[in-house]
Amino acid sequence: MIKKKIIPVISLISIFLILLGIAIYLQNRNSSAATTFFAMDTIMSVKAEGPDAPKAVSRVEQTILELENELSVSNDQSIVYALNRDKHGSLTADTKYLFEKSLQVKEMTGGAFDICIYPIMDAWGFTDKNFRVPNEDTLKQLCLELSEATINVDNEHNSVSLSDTAMVDFGGIAKGYTSKVAYDIFKEMNISNALINLGGNVCALGKKSDGSLWSVAIKSPLENLDYLGILKISDKSVITSGGYERFFEQGNRTYHHIIDPKTGYPAESGLISVTIVSDDPTLADALSTAVYVMGKEEATALWNENFKKFDMILYDDNNRLYITEGLKDDFTSELEYEIIEK
Ligand code: ADP
Ligand code: MG
C-alpha cells in the first residue's frame, strides 16, 4: 500500500526536476547581462545576451580593469610605465599587438599617428591634468626628439626597446584594442549579441536579439546638436575623435588633446570630429586620431587606398558633413551631407 503511494510521488518529483532543469537551461540560453563602470578615464558600459552572459560580462569588466593597469602611462606599477622608465622590457600579448598595430598605422598615415607623442602630451600637462602651454622652443626640441625616436620590437626574444628620449602612450589606440579584447571574449564564450561602449567608442557583436541592426548615434561636436546622424551596424566598431572631448582653456584659446606630431601643437586640420567605422576596432581608434591630424584631403587619399578596411564620417569647421561611400546605405542624418566616392 505504502509502496504504491511512494512511486507516483517519486515520478512527480522527477518530472518536476526535469522541468526545472529545462527552465534553467532555457533561461541561461537567453540570459542577458549589463554593467557600467569607470576605466581608462571614461565611463564604459557593456551589455550582452546569450548563454553565460553574466559570467561573460563580468569577465570582460575584469579584463578591462587589468588592461588599464597594464597600459596606463601614469600608474607606476604598469608595464608601459616601466618601459618608459627603463627603455627596455618584455612584451605581453597585449603590448605586442599594440606595438605592431601602432607602427603599422604610423606608417600608413605618414607619421600622423605616433605613440612616441608622450613627452609632448606631458609638456602640455595632458598626462597629469596640470595644463599649460609649453614655450615654442620646448615644443621644437620635443618634435625633433619625436622625429628621431625609435621603437625596436624583438619578436624572437619577445622584448621591446626604446631610444633614449622616447616614451610611448597608447592613449590614441588603447580603447579600440580594449573593445577588440572584449569582443573576442564574447565570441569565445558564445555570446550571441553584445554592445561594448567605451566612452562613446562603440563595438557591436552580432545583431540585436530581434534580428535588427544596432543603431549608433554619432557624437556631435556642436553644443546645439545631439548627434550628427545614426549609423546602423553589425559586427563593427564606430570610433570618434574630437578636440571637444578633452581640452583646456588659457587666455582666449582652447587647446585640445590630439597633437600634430609635426608641430607639437593641437592639430588644426579643419576637421572637428572624425568617426572611423571598421571591423578592426584597434585600427579604427588609431585612425580616428590620425585622420583628425591629417585633415580631409589627406584622409580621403588614405581612404581611397584602404576603403576595404575602414569608412569615415567627417565634420569640419565650416559645418560640412561628409561620409565615405561604404556607409551610404546605413547612415541617416537630418543634416545635409556629401558622400566621398572612390
Ligand atoms: P579619446 O581618448 O578622447 O577617445 P583619441 O582616440 O583621439 O581620443 O585619443 C587621444 C589620445 O591619443 C591623447 O589623449 C593622447 O594620449 C594620444 N595622442 C594624441 N595625439 C596623438 C598622435 N598624433 N598620435 C598618437 N597618439 C596621440
Ligand atoms: Mg583614437
mmCIF file of C-alpha atoms and ligand atoms in Angstrom:
data_model
loop_
_atom_site.group_PDB
_atom_site.id
_atom_site.type_symbol
_atom_site.label_atom_id
_atom_site.label_comp_id
_atom_site.label_asym_id
_atom_site.label_seq_id
_atom_site.Cartn_x
_atom_site.Cartn_y
_atom_site.Cartn_z
ATOM 1 C CA MET A 1 0.000 0.000 0.000
ATOM 2 C CA ILE A 2 2.719 2.476 1.132
ATOM 3 C CA LYS A 3 4.945 1.420 -1.793
ATOM 4 C CA LYS A 4 2.169 2.196 -4.302
ATOM 5 C CA LYS A 5 1.903 5.793 -2.981
ATOM 6 C CA ILE A 6 5.679 6.403 -2.982
ATOM 7 C CA ILE A 7 6.169 5.543 -6.682
ATOM 8 C CA PRO A 8 3.841 8.290 -8.047
ATOM 9 C CA VAL A 9 5.441 10.794 -5.656
ATOM 10 C CA ILE A 10 8.929 9.880 -6.936
ATOM 11 C CA SER A 11 7.787 10.209 -10.554
ATOM 12 C CA LEU A 12 6.230 13.586 -9.795
ATOM 13 C CA ILE A 13 9.495 14.772 -8.223
ATOM 14 C CA SER A 14 11.459 13.519 -11.254
ATOM 15 C CA ILE A 15 9.152 15.330 -13.668
ATOM 16 C CA PHE A 16 9.449 18.473 -11.564
ATOM 17 C CA LEU A 17 13.252 18.264 -11.565
ATOM 18 C CA ILE A 18 13.386 17.691 -15.325
ATOM 19 C CA LEU A 19 11.110 20.699 -15.915
ATOM 20 C CA LEU A 20 13.221 22.805 -13.564
ATOM 21 C CA GLY A 21 16.360 21.750 -15.463
ATOM 22 C CA ILE A 22 14.780 22.699 -18.792
ATOM 23 C CA ALA A 23 13.671 26.081 -17.368
ATOM 24 C CA ILE A 24 17.181 26.826 -16.065
ATOM 25 C CA TYR A 25 18.689 25.769 -19.393
ATOM 26 C CA LEU A 26 16.283 27.987 -21.364
ATOM 27 C CA GLN A 27 16.853 30.918 -19.044
ATOM 28 C CA ASN A 28 20.632 30.588 -19.363
ATOM 29 C CA ARG A 29 20.390 30.258 -23.109
ATOM 30 C CA ASN A 30 18.638 33.590 -23.332
ATOM 31 C CA SER A 31 20.167 35.307 -20.362
ATOM 32 C CA SER A 32 21.342 38.876 -20.597
ATOM 33 C CA ALA A 33 23.679 40.983 -18.502
ATOM 34 C CA ALA A 34 24.982 44.533 -18.405
ATOM 35 C CA THR A 35 27.494 46.568 -16.450
ATOM 36 C CA THR A 36 28.659 50.189 -16.285
ATOM 37 C CA PHE A 37 31.951 51.203 -14.711
ATOM 38 C CA PHE A 38 34.747 53.766 -14.886
ATOM 39 C CA ALA A 39 38.046 52.819 -16.513
ATOM 40 C CA MET A 40 40.678 54.431 -18.744
ATOM 41 C CA ASP A 41 39.393 57.843 -17.703
ATOM 42 C CA THR A 42 35.930 57.299 -19.147
ATOM 43 C CA ILE A 43 32.572 55.640 -18.497
ATOM 44 C CA MET A 44 32.269 52.202 -20.009
ATOM 45 C CA SER A 45 29.125 50.165 -20.458
ATOM 46 C CA VAL A 46 28.888 46.660 -21.760
ATOM 47 C CA LYS A 47 25.818 44.523 -22.374
ATOM 48 C CA ALA A 48 25.478 41.012 -23.744
ATOM 49 C CA GLU A 49 22.944 38.275 -24.433
ATOM 50 C CA GLY A 50 23.433 34.561 -24.700
ATOM 51 C CA PRO A 51 24.444 31.593 -22.585
ATOM 52 C CA ASP A 52 26.565 32.616 -19.622
ATOM 53 C CA ALA A 53 26.038 36.343 -20.323
ATOM 54 C CA PRO A 54 26.538 37.346 -16.649
ATOM 55 C CA LYS A 55 29.805 35.400 -16.486
ATOM 56 C CA ALA A 56 30.997 36.807 -19.821
ATOM 57 C CA VAL A 57 30.170 40.403 -18.875
ATOM 58 C CA SER A 58 31.955 40.158 -15.555
ATOM 59 C CA ARG A 59 34.991 38.563 -17.251
ATOM 60 C CA VAL A 60 35.057 41.449 -19.747
ATOM 61 C CA GLU A 61 34.886 44.053 -16.966
ATOM 62 C CA GLN A 62 37.694 42.331 -15.045
ATOM 63 C CA THR A 63 39.852 42.084 -18.180
ATOM 64 C CA ILE A 64 39.347 45.783 -18.988
ATOM 65 C CA LEU A 65 40.457 46.764 -15.475
ATOM 66 C CA GLU A 66 43.544 44.566 -15.856
ATOM 67 C CA LEU A 67 44.312 46.108 -19.250
ATOM 68 C CA GLU A 68 44.028 49.572 -17.752
ATOM 69 C CA ASN A 69 46.633 48.612 -15.147
ATOM 70 C CA GLU A 70 48.899 47.185 -17.794
ATOM 71 C CA LEU A 71 48.729 50.098 -20.254
ATOM 72 C CA SER A 72 48.479 53.150 -18.014
ATOM 73 C CA VAL A 73 51.231 55.744 -18.546
ATOM 74 C CA SER A 74 50.804 57.189 -15.064
ATOM 75 C CA ASN A 75 50.446 54.136 -12.803
ATOM 76 C CA ASP A 76 53.987 53.320 -11.634
ATOM 77 C CA GLN A 77 53.074 49.616 -11.461
ATOM 78 C CA SER A 78 52.158 49.418 -15.146
ATOM 79 C CA ILE A 79 54.183 47.710 -17.859
ATOM 80 C CA VAL A 80 54.123 50.851 -20.008
ATOM 81 C CA TYR A 81 55.347 52.999 -17.103
ATOM 82 C CA ALA A 82 58.279 50.618 -16.533
ATOM 83 C CA LEU A 83 59.085 50.576 -20.241
ATOM 84 C CA ASN A 84 59.139 54.393 -20.444
ATOM 85 C CA ARG A 85 61.449 54.488 -17.422
ATOM 86 C CA ASP A 86 63.794 51.592 -18.335
ATOM 87 C CA LYS A 87 63.662 51.920 -22.174
ATOM 88 C CA HIS A 88 63.566 48.152 -22.364
ATOM 89 C CA GLY A 89 61.049 45.495 -21.350
ATOM 90 C CA SER A 90 59.319 42.223 -22.153
ATOM 91 C CA LEU A 91 56.350 42.144 -24.460
ATOM 92 C CA THR A 92 52.981 40.865 -23.305
ATOM 93 C CA ALA A 93 50.400 39.572 -25.797
ATOM 94 C CA ASP A 94 48.658 42.952 -25.443
ATOM 95 C CA THR A 95 51.676 45.212 -25.888
ATOM 96 C CA LYS A 96 52.955 43.067 -28.734
ATOM 97 C CA TYR A 97 49.697 43.552 -30.639
ATOM 98 C CA LEU A 98 49.571 47.257 -29.768
ATOM 99 C CA PHE A 99 53.141 47.979 -30.874
ATOM 100 C CA GLU A 100 52.597 46.151 -34.135
ATOM 101 C CA LYS A 101 49.359 47.967 -34.895
ATOM 102 C CA SER A 102 50.669 51.383 -33.765
ATOM 103 C CA LEU A 103 53.717 51.084 -36.002
ATOM 104 C CA GLN A 104 51.553 49.972 -38.944
ATOM 105 C CA VAL A 105 49.249 52.972 -38.517
ATOM 106 C CA LYS A 106 52.213 55.341 -38.117
ATOM 107 C CA GLU A 107 53.490 54.036 -41.449
ATOM 108 C CA MET A 108 50.158 54.233 -43.282
ATOM 109 C CA THR A 109 49.407 57.768 -42.008
ATOM 110 C CA GLY A 110 52.831 59.240 -42.739
ATOM 111 C CA GLY A 111 53.506 59.740 -39.021
ATOM 112 C CA ALA A 112 50.212 61.497 -38.141
ATOM 113 C CA PHE A 113 49.715 58.723 -35.589
ATOM 114 C CA ASP A 114 52.762 58.293 -33.393
ATOM 115 C CA ILE A 115 52.700 56.672 -29.941
ATOM 116 C CA CYS A 116 56.024 58.363 -29.112
ATOM 117 C CA ILE A 117 53.918 61.512 -28.615
ATOM 118 C CA TYR A 118 54.053 61.024 -24.819
ATOM 119 C CA PRO A 119 56.716 63.686 -23.945
ATOM 120 C CA ILE A 120 54.682 66.283 -25.878
ATOM 121 C CA MET A 121 51.435 65.259 -24.145
ATOM 122 C CA ASP A 122 53.332 65.626 -20.884
ATOM 123 C CA ALA A 123 54.683 69.082 -21.777
ATOM 124 C CA TRP A 124 51.084 70.261 -22.295
ATOM 125 C CA GLY A 125 50.034 68.715 -18.981
ATOM 126 C CA PHE A 126 47.589 66.279 -20.555
ATOM 127 C CA THR A 127 49.167 63.403 -18.634
ATOM 128 C CA ASP A 128 48.607 64.820 -15.134
ATOM 129 C CA LYS A 129 45.926 67.467 -15.851
ATOM 130 C CA ASN A 130 48.385 70.198 -14.829
ATOM 131 C CA PHE A 131 47.610 72.054 -18.075
ATOM 132 C CA ARG A 132 49.933 74.687 -19.539
ATOM 133 C CA VAL A 133 51.061 75.972 -22.947
ATOM 134 C CA PRO A 134 54.712 74.954 -23.443
ATOM 135 C CA ASN A 135 57.049 77.522 -24.987
ATOM 136 C CA GLU A 136 57.867 77.262 -28.667
ATOM 137 C CA ASP A 137 61.495 76.194 -28.215
ATOM 138 C CA THR A 138 60.483 73.362 -25.906
ATOM 139 C CA LEU A 139 57.997 72.112 -28.497
ATOM 140 C CA LYS A 140 60.540 72.406 -31.320
ATOM 141 C CA GLN A 141 63.032 70.362 -29.330
ATOM 142 C CA LEU A 142 60.392 67.745 -28.420
ATOM 143 C CA CYS A 143 59.271 67.474 -32.068
ATOM 144 C CA LEU A 144 62.871 66.932 -33.110
ATOM 145 C CA GLU A 145 63.262 64.212 -30.496
ATOM 146 C CA LEU A 146 59.966 62.671 -31.609
ATOM 147 C CA SER A 147 61.125 62.550 -35.223
ATOM 148 C CA GLU A 148 64.257 60.715 -34.095
ATOM 149 C CA ALA A 149 62.552 58.380 -31.597
ATOM 150 C CA THR A 150 62.719 54.666 -32.361
ATOM 151 C CA ILE A 151 60.911 51.586 -31.102
ATOM 152 C CA ASN A 152 62.563 48.235 -31.649
ATOM 153 C CA VAL A 153 60.311 45.239 -31.301
ATOM 154 C CA ASP A 154 62.244 41.993 -30.998
ATOM 155 C CA ASN A 155 59.749 39.209 -31.636
ATOM 156 C CA GLU A 156 62.368 36.486 -31.273
ATOM 157 C CA HIS A 157 63.170 37.488 -27.678
ATOM 158 C CA ASN A 158 59.704 38.868 -27.019
ATOM 159 C CA SER A 159 61.077 42.227 -25.961
ATOM 160 C CA VAL A 160 60.964 45.879 -26.921
ATOM 161 C CA SER A 161 63.481 48.720 -26.660
ATOM 162 C CA LEU A 162 63.018 52.465 -26.941
ATOM 163 C CA SER A 163 65.630 55.033 -27.915
ATOM 164 C CA ASP A 164 66.888 57.272 -25.082
ATOM 165 C CA THR A 165 64.363 60.094 -25.226
ATOM 166 C CA ALA A 166 61.403 58.028 -26.493
ATOM 167 C CA MET A 167 58.332 57.455 -24.308
ATOM 168 C CA VAL A 168 55.164 55.775 -25.519
ATOM 169 C CA ASP A 169 51.491 56.468 -24.912
ATOM 170 C CA PHE A 170 48.783 54.098 -26.143
ATOM 171 C CA GLY A 171 46.041 56.657 -25.336
ATOM 172 C CA GLY A 172 45.049 57.004 -29.001
ATOM 173 C CA ILE A 173 44.632 53.270 -29.592
ATOM 174 C CA ALA A 174 44.061 51.565 -26.211
ATOM 175 C CA LYS A 175 40.274 51.838 -26.101
ATOM 176 C CA GLY A 176 39.932 50.395 -29.598
ATOM 177 C CA TYR A 177 42.169 47.481 -28.645
ATOM 178 C CA THR A 178 40.208 47.030 -25.414
ATOM 179 C CA SER A 179 36.970 46.684 -27.356
ATOM 180 C CA LYS A 180 38.628 44.081 -29.589
ATOM 181 C CA VAL A 181 39.632 42.098 -26.486
ATOM 182 C CA ALA A 182 36.077 42.358 -25.124
ATOM 183 C CA TYR A 183 34.612 41.310 -28.494
ATOM 184 C CA ASP A 184 36.948 38.282 -28.636
ATOM 185 C CA ILE A 185 35.964 37.180 -25.115
ATOM 186 C CA PHE A 186 32.276 37.396 -26.015
ATOM 187 C CA LYS A 187 32.837 35.419 -29.226
ATOM 188 C CA GLU A 188 34.808 32.751 -27.371
ATOM 189 C CA MET A 189 32.024 32.465 -24.782
ATOM 190 C CA ASN A 190 29.335 32.047 -27.463
ATOM 191 C CA ILE A 191 27.583 35.305 -26.686
ATOM 192 C CA SER A 192 25.011 35.880 -29.406
ATOM 193 C CA ASN A 193 24.990 39.666 -29.337
ATOM 194 C CA ALA A 194 26.717 42.421 -27.398
ATOM 195 C CA LEU A 195 27.275 46.145 -27.346
ATOM 196 C CA ILE A 196 30.570 47.410 -25.977
ATOM 197 C CA ASN A 197 30.547 51.157 -25.370
ATOM 198 C CA LEU A 198 33.837 52.519 -24.076
ATOM 199 C CA GLY A 199 33.179 56.214 -23.521
ATOM 200 C CA GLY A 200 31.265 56.584 -26.770
ATOM 201 C CA ASN A 201 33.566 54.288 -28.739
ATOM 202 C CA VAL A 202 31.156 51.569 -29.769
ATOM 203 C CA CYS A 203 31.764 47.996 -30.881
ATOM 204 C CA ALA A 204 28.814 45.753 -31.742
ATOM 205 C CA LEU A 205 28.795 41.978 -31.839
ATOM 206 C CA GLY A 206 26.110 40.363 -33.996
ATOM 207 C CA LYS A 207 22.658 41.870 -34.335
ATOM 208 C CA LYS A 208 20.097 42.869 -31.717
ATOM 209 C CA SER A 209 18.003 39.993 -30.311
ATOM 210 C CA ASP A 210 15.079 40.928 -32.595
ATOM 211 C CA GLY A 211 17.372 40.447 -35.605
ATOM 212 C CA SER A 212 17.698 44.134 -36.452
ATOM 213 C CA LEU A 213 20.961 46.062 -36.760
ATOM 214 C CA TRP A 214 22.333 48.141 -33.880
ATOM 215 C CA SER A 215 21.739 51.896 -34.183
ATOM 216 C CA VAL A 216 24.666 54.041 -33.136
ATOM 217 C CA ALA A 217 24.276 57.793 -32.692
ATOM 218 C CA ILE A 218 27.345 59.616 -33.996
ATOM 219 C CA LYS A 219 28.514 62.103 -31.362
ATOM 220 C CA SER A 220 28.140 65.740 -32.329
ATOM 221 C CA PRO A 221 30.913 68.263 -31.739
ATOM 222 C CA LEU A 222 28.275 71.023 -31.591
ATOM 223 C CA GLU A 223 26.601 72.125 -28.395
ATOM 224 C CA ASN A 224 23.226 72.710 -30.028
ATOM 225 C CA LEU A 225 23.048 69.333 -31.755
ATOM 226 C CA ASP A 226 22.722 65.957 -30.035
ATOM 227 C CA TYR A 227 24.238 63.834 -32.759
ATOM 228 C CA LEU A 228 25.464 64.079 -36.359
ATOM 229 C CA GLY A 229 23.434 61.120 -37.540
ATOM 230 C CA ILE A 230 22.570 57.491 -36.936
ATOM 231 C CA LEU A 231 24.551 54.579 -38.268
ATOM 232 C CA LYS A 232 23.212 51.011 -38.466
ATOM 233 C CA ILE A 233 25.864 48.381 -37.806
ATOM 234 C CA SER A 234 26.561 44.755 -37.001
ATOM 235 C CA ASP A 235 29.976 43.286 -36.097
ATOM 236 C CA LYS A 236 31.681 46.630 -36.478
ATOM 237 C CA SER A 237 33.287 49.385 -34.457
ATOM 238 C CA VAL A 238 32.404 53.066 -34.579
ATOM 239 C CA ILE A 239 35.063 55.252 -33.000
ATOM 240 C CA THR A 240 35.018 59.033 -32.781
ATOM 241 C CA SER A 241 37.786 61.522 -32.009
ATOM 242 C CA GLY A 242 37.134 65.175 -31.382
ATOM 243 C CA GLY A 243 39.037 68.101 -29.963
ATOM 244 C CA TYR A 244 35.961 68.904 -27.838
ATOM 245 C CA GLU A 245 36.479 65.682 -25.837
ATOM 246 C CA ARG A 246 39.421 66.767 -23.704
ATOM 247 C CA PHE A 247 40.801 70.282 -23.713
ATOM 248 C CA PHE A 248 41.760 73.228 -21.508
ATOM 249 C CA GLU A 249 41.434 76.962 -21.894
ATOM 250 C CA GLN A 250 44.134 79.580 -21.490
ATOM 251 C CA GLY A 251 43.770 83.219 -22.463
ATOM 252 C CA ASN A 252 41.044 83.251 -25.076
ATOM 253 C CA ARG A 253 42.081 79.971 -26.617
ATOM 254 C CA THR A 254 41.252 76.316 -26.162
ATOM 255 C CA TYR A 255 43.889 73.624 -26.504
ATOM 256 C CA HIS A 256 42.817 70.046 -27.137
ATOM 257 C CA HIS A 257 44.461 66.644 -26.690
ATOM 258 C CA ILE A 258 45.080 65.484 -30.268
ATOM 259 C CA ILE A 259 48.564 66.635 -31.161
ATOM 260 C CA ASP A 260 50.090 67.082 -34.593
ATOM 261 C CA PRO A 261 53.478 65.317 -34.305
ATOM 262 C CA LYS A 262 54.938 67.714 -36.894
ATOM 263 C CA THR A 263 54.223 70.903 -34.912
ATOM 264 C CA GLY A 264 53.769 69.728 -31.328
ATOM 265 C CA TYR A 265 50.560 71.802 -31.167
ATOM 266 C CA PRO A 266 46.942 70.580 -31.031
ATOM 267 C CA ALA A 267 46.010 69.546 -34.582
ATOM 268 C CA GLU A 268 44.248 72.179 -36.678
ATOM 269 C CA SER A 269 43.337 70.309 -39.815
ATOM 270 C CA GLY A 270 39.916 71.853 -40.311
ATOM 271 C CA LEU A 271 38.194 68.700 -39.012
ATOM 272 C CA ILE A 272 36.423 68.969 -35.679
ATOM 273 C CA SER A 273 35.024 65.451 -35.495
ATOM 274 C CA VAL A 274 36.237 62.222 -37.055
ATOM 275 C CA THR A 275 34.426 58.895 -36.853
ATOM 276 C CA ILE A 276 36.006 55.728 -38.180
ATOM 277 C CA VAL A 277 33.903 52.640 -38.904
ATOM 278 C CA SER A 278 35.716 49.347 -39.268
ATOM 279 C CA ASP A 279 35.588 45.692 -38.352
ATOM 280 C CA ASP A 280 39.008 46.233 -36.772
ATOM 281 C CA PRO A 281 38.449 48.300 -33.572
ATOM 282 C CA THR A 282 42.153 48.846 -32.897
ATOM 283 C CA LEU A 283 42.710 50.241 -36.379
ATOM 284 C CA ALA A 284 39.556 52.372 -36.057
ATOM 285 C CA ASP A 285 40.778 54.003 -32.844
ATOM 286 C CA ALA A 286 44.278 54.780 -34.113
ATOM 287 C CA LEU A 287 42.858 56.092 -37.398
ATOM 288 C CA SER A 288 40.316 58.322 -35.660
ATOM 289 C CA THR A 289 43.229 60.128 -34.007
ATOM 290 C CA ALA A 290 45.389 60.140 -37.160
ATOM 291 C CA VAL A 291 42.653 61.372 -39.512
ATOM 292 C CA TYR A 292 41.881 64.207 -37.092
ATOM 293 C CA VAL A 293 45.518 65.279 -37.521
ATOM 294 C CA MET A 294 45.620 64.702 -41.289
ATOM 295 C CA GLY A 295 42.550 66.630 -42.385
ATOM 296 C CA LYS A 296 40.001 65.798 -45.060
ATOM 297 C CA GLU A 297 42.183 65.774 -48.155
ATOM 298 C CA GLU A 298 44.925 63.518 -46.845
ATOM 299 C CA ALA A 299 42.353 61.320 -45.114
ATOM 300 C CA THR A 300 40.431 60.902 -48.378
ATOM 301 C CA ALA A 301 43.612 59.775 -50.129
ATOM 302 C CA LEU A 302 44.246 57.296 -47.304
ATOM 303 C CA TRP A 303 40.677 56.003 -47.537
ATOM 304 C CA ASN A 304 40.961 55.590 -51.313
ATOM 305 C CA GLU A 305 43.883 53.226 -50.757
ATOM 306 C CA ASN A 306 42.207 51.397 -47.868
ATOM 307 C CA PHE A 307 38.445 51.573 -48.492
ATOM 308 C CA LYS A 308 38.091 47.869 -47.732
ATOM 309 C CA LYS A 309 39.491 48.384 -44.234
ATOM 310 C CA PHE A 310 37.509 51.393 -42.982
ATOM 311 C CA ASP A 311 34.959 54.117 -43.638
ATOM 312 C CA MET A 312 34.763 57.642 -42.216
ATOM 313 C CA ILE A 313 32.294 60.291 -41.103
ATOM 314 C CA LEU A 314 33.924 63.739 -41.050
ATOM 315 C CA TYR A 315 32.641 67.056 -39.769
ATOM 316 C CA ASP A 316 34.623 70.222 -40.466
ATOM 317 C CA ASP A 317 34.870 73.728 -39.057
ATOM 318 C CA ASN A 318 32.648 75.024 -41.886
ATOM 319 C CA ASN A 319 29.811 72.812 -40.626
ATOM 320 C CA ARG A 320 30.145 70.404 -43.526
ATOM 321 C CA LEU A 321 29.421 66.742 -43.013
ATOM 322 C CA TYR A 322 30.975 64.014 -45.173
ATOM 323 C CA ILE A 323 30.619 60.232 -45.219
ATOM 324 C CA THR A 324 32.524 57.737 -47.320
ATOM 325 C CA GLU A 325 30.672 55.662 -49.884
ATOM 326 C CA GLY A 326 30.711 52.430 -47.856
ATOM 327 C CA LEU A 327 28.296 53.914 -45.289
ATOM 328 C CA LYS A 328 25.715 55.381 -47.640
ATOM 329 C CA ASP A 329 23.063 52.689 -47.136
ATOM 330 C CA ASP A 330 23.392 52.620 -43.353
ATOM 331 C CA PHE A 331 23.664 56.300 -42.417
ATOM 332 C CA THR A 332 20.824 58.751 -41.839
ATOM 333 C CA SER A 333 21.024 62.347 -40.737
ATOM 334 C CA GLU A 334 18.874 65.431 -40.500
ATOM 335 C CA LEU A 335 21.891 67.397 -41.703
ATOM 336 C CA GLU A 336 22.899 67.641 -45.325
ATOM 337 C CA TYR A 337 25.953 65.614 -46.145
ATOM 338 C CA GLU A 338 28.254 64.841 -49.041
ATOM 339 C CA ILE A 339 29.284 61.328 -49.994
ATOM 340 C CA ILE A 340 33.002 60.858 -50.650
ATOM 341 C CA GLU A 341 33.290 58.437 -53.557
ATOM 342 C CA LYS A 342 36.211 56.372 -54.726
HETATM 343 P P1 ADP B 1 39.894 59.819 -26.865
HETATM 344 O O1 ADP B 1 40.960 59.246 -25.992
HETATM 345 O O2 ADP B 1 39.290 61.071 -26.321
HETATM 346 O O3 ADP B 1 38.880 58.808 -27.306
HETATM 347 P P2 ADP B 1 41.592 59.694 -29.212
HETATM 348 O O4 ADP B 1 41.301 58.298 -29.540
HETATM 349 O O5 ADP B 1 41.653 60.627 -30.367
HETATM 350 O O6 ADP B 1 40.579 60.324 -28.183
HETATM 351 O O7 ADP B 1 42.974 59.706 -28.481
HETATM 352 C C1 ADP B 1 43.581 60.854 -27.962
HETATM 353 C C2 ADP B 1 44.776 60.421 -27.184
HETATM 354 O O8 ADP B 1 45.747 59.879 -28.091
HETATM 355 C C3 ADP B 1 45.501 61.515 -26.448
HETATM 356 O O9 ADP B 1 44.988 61.695 -25.158
HETATM 357 C C4 ADP B 1 46.937 61.014 -26.437
HETATM 358 O O10 ADP B 1 47.106 60.067 -25.401
HETATM 359 C C5 ADP B 1 47.047 60.285 -27.750
HETATM 360 N N1 ADP B 1 47.512 61.107 -28.877
HETATM 361 C C6 ADP B 1 47.357 62.445 -29.105
HETATM 362 N N2 ADP B 1 47.862 62.817 -30.294
HETATM 363 C C7 ADP B 1 48.364 61.672 -30.855
HETATM 364 C C8 ADP B 1 49.011 61.379 -32.089
HETATM 365 N N3 ADP B 1 49.248 62.315 -33.010
HETATM 366 N N4 ADP B 1 49.384 60.084 -32.304
HETATM 367 C C9 ADP B 1 49.141 59.120 -31.392
HETATM 368 N N5 ADP B 1 48.533 59.330 -30.237
HETATM 369 C C10 ADP B 1 48.134 60.583 -29.967
HETATM 370 MG MG MG B 2 41.937 57.212 -31.197
#
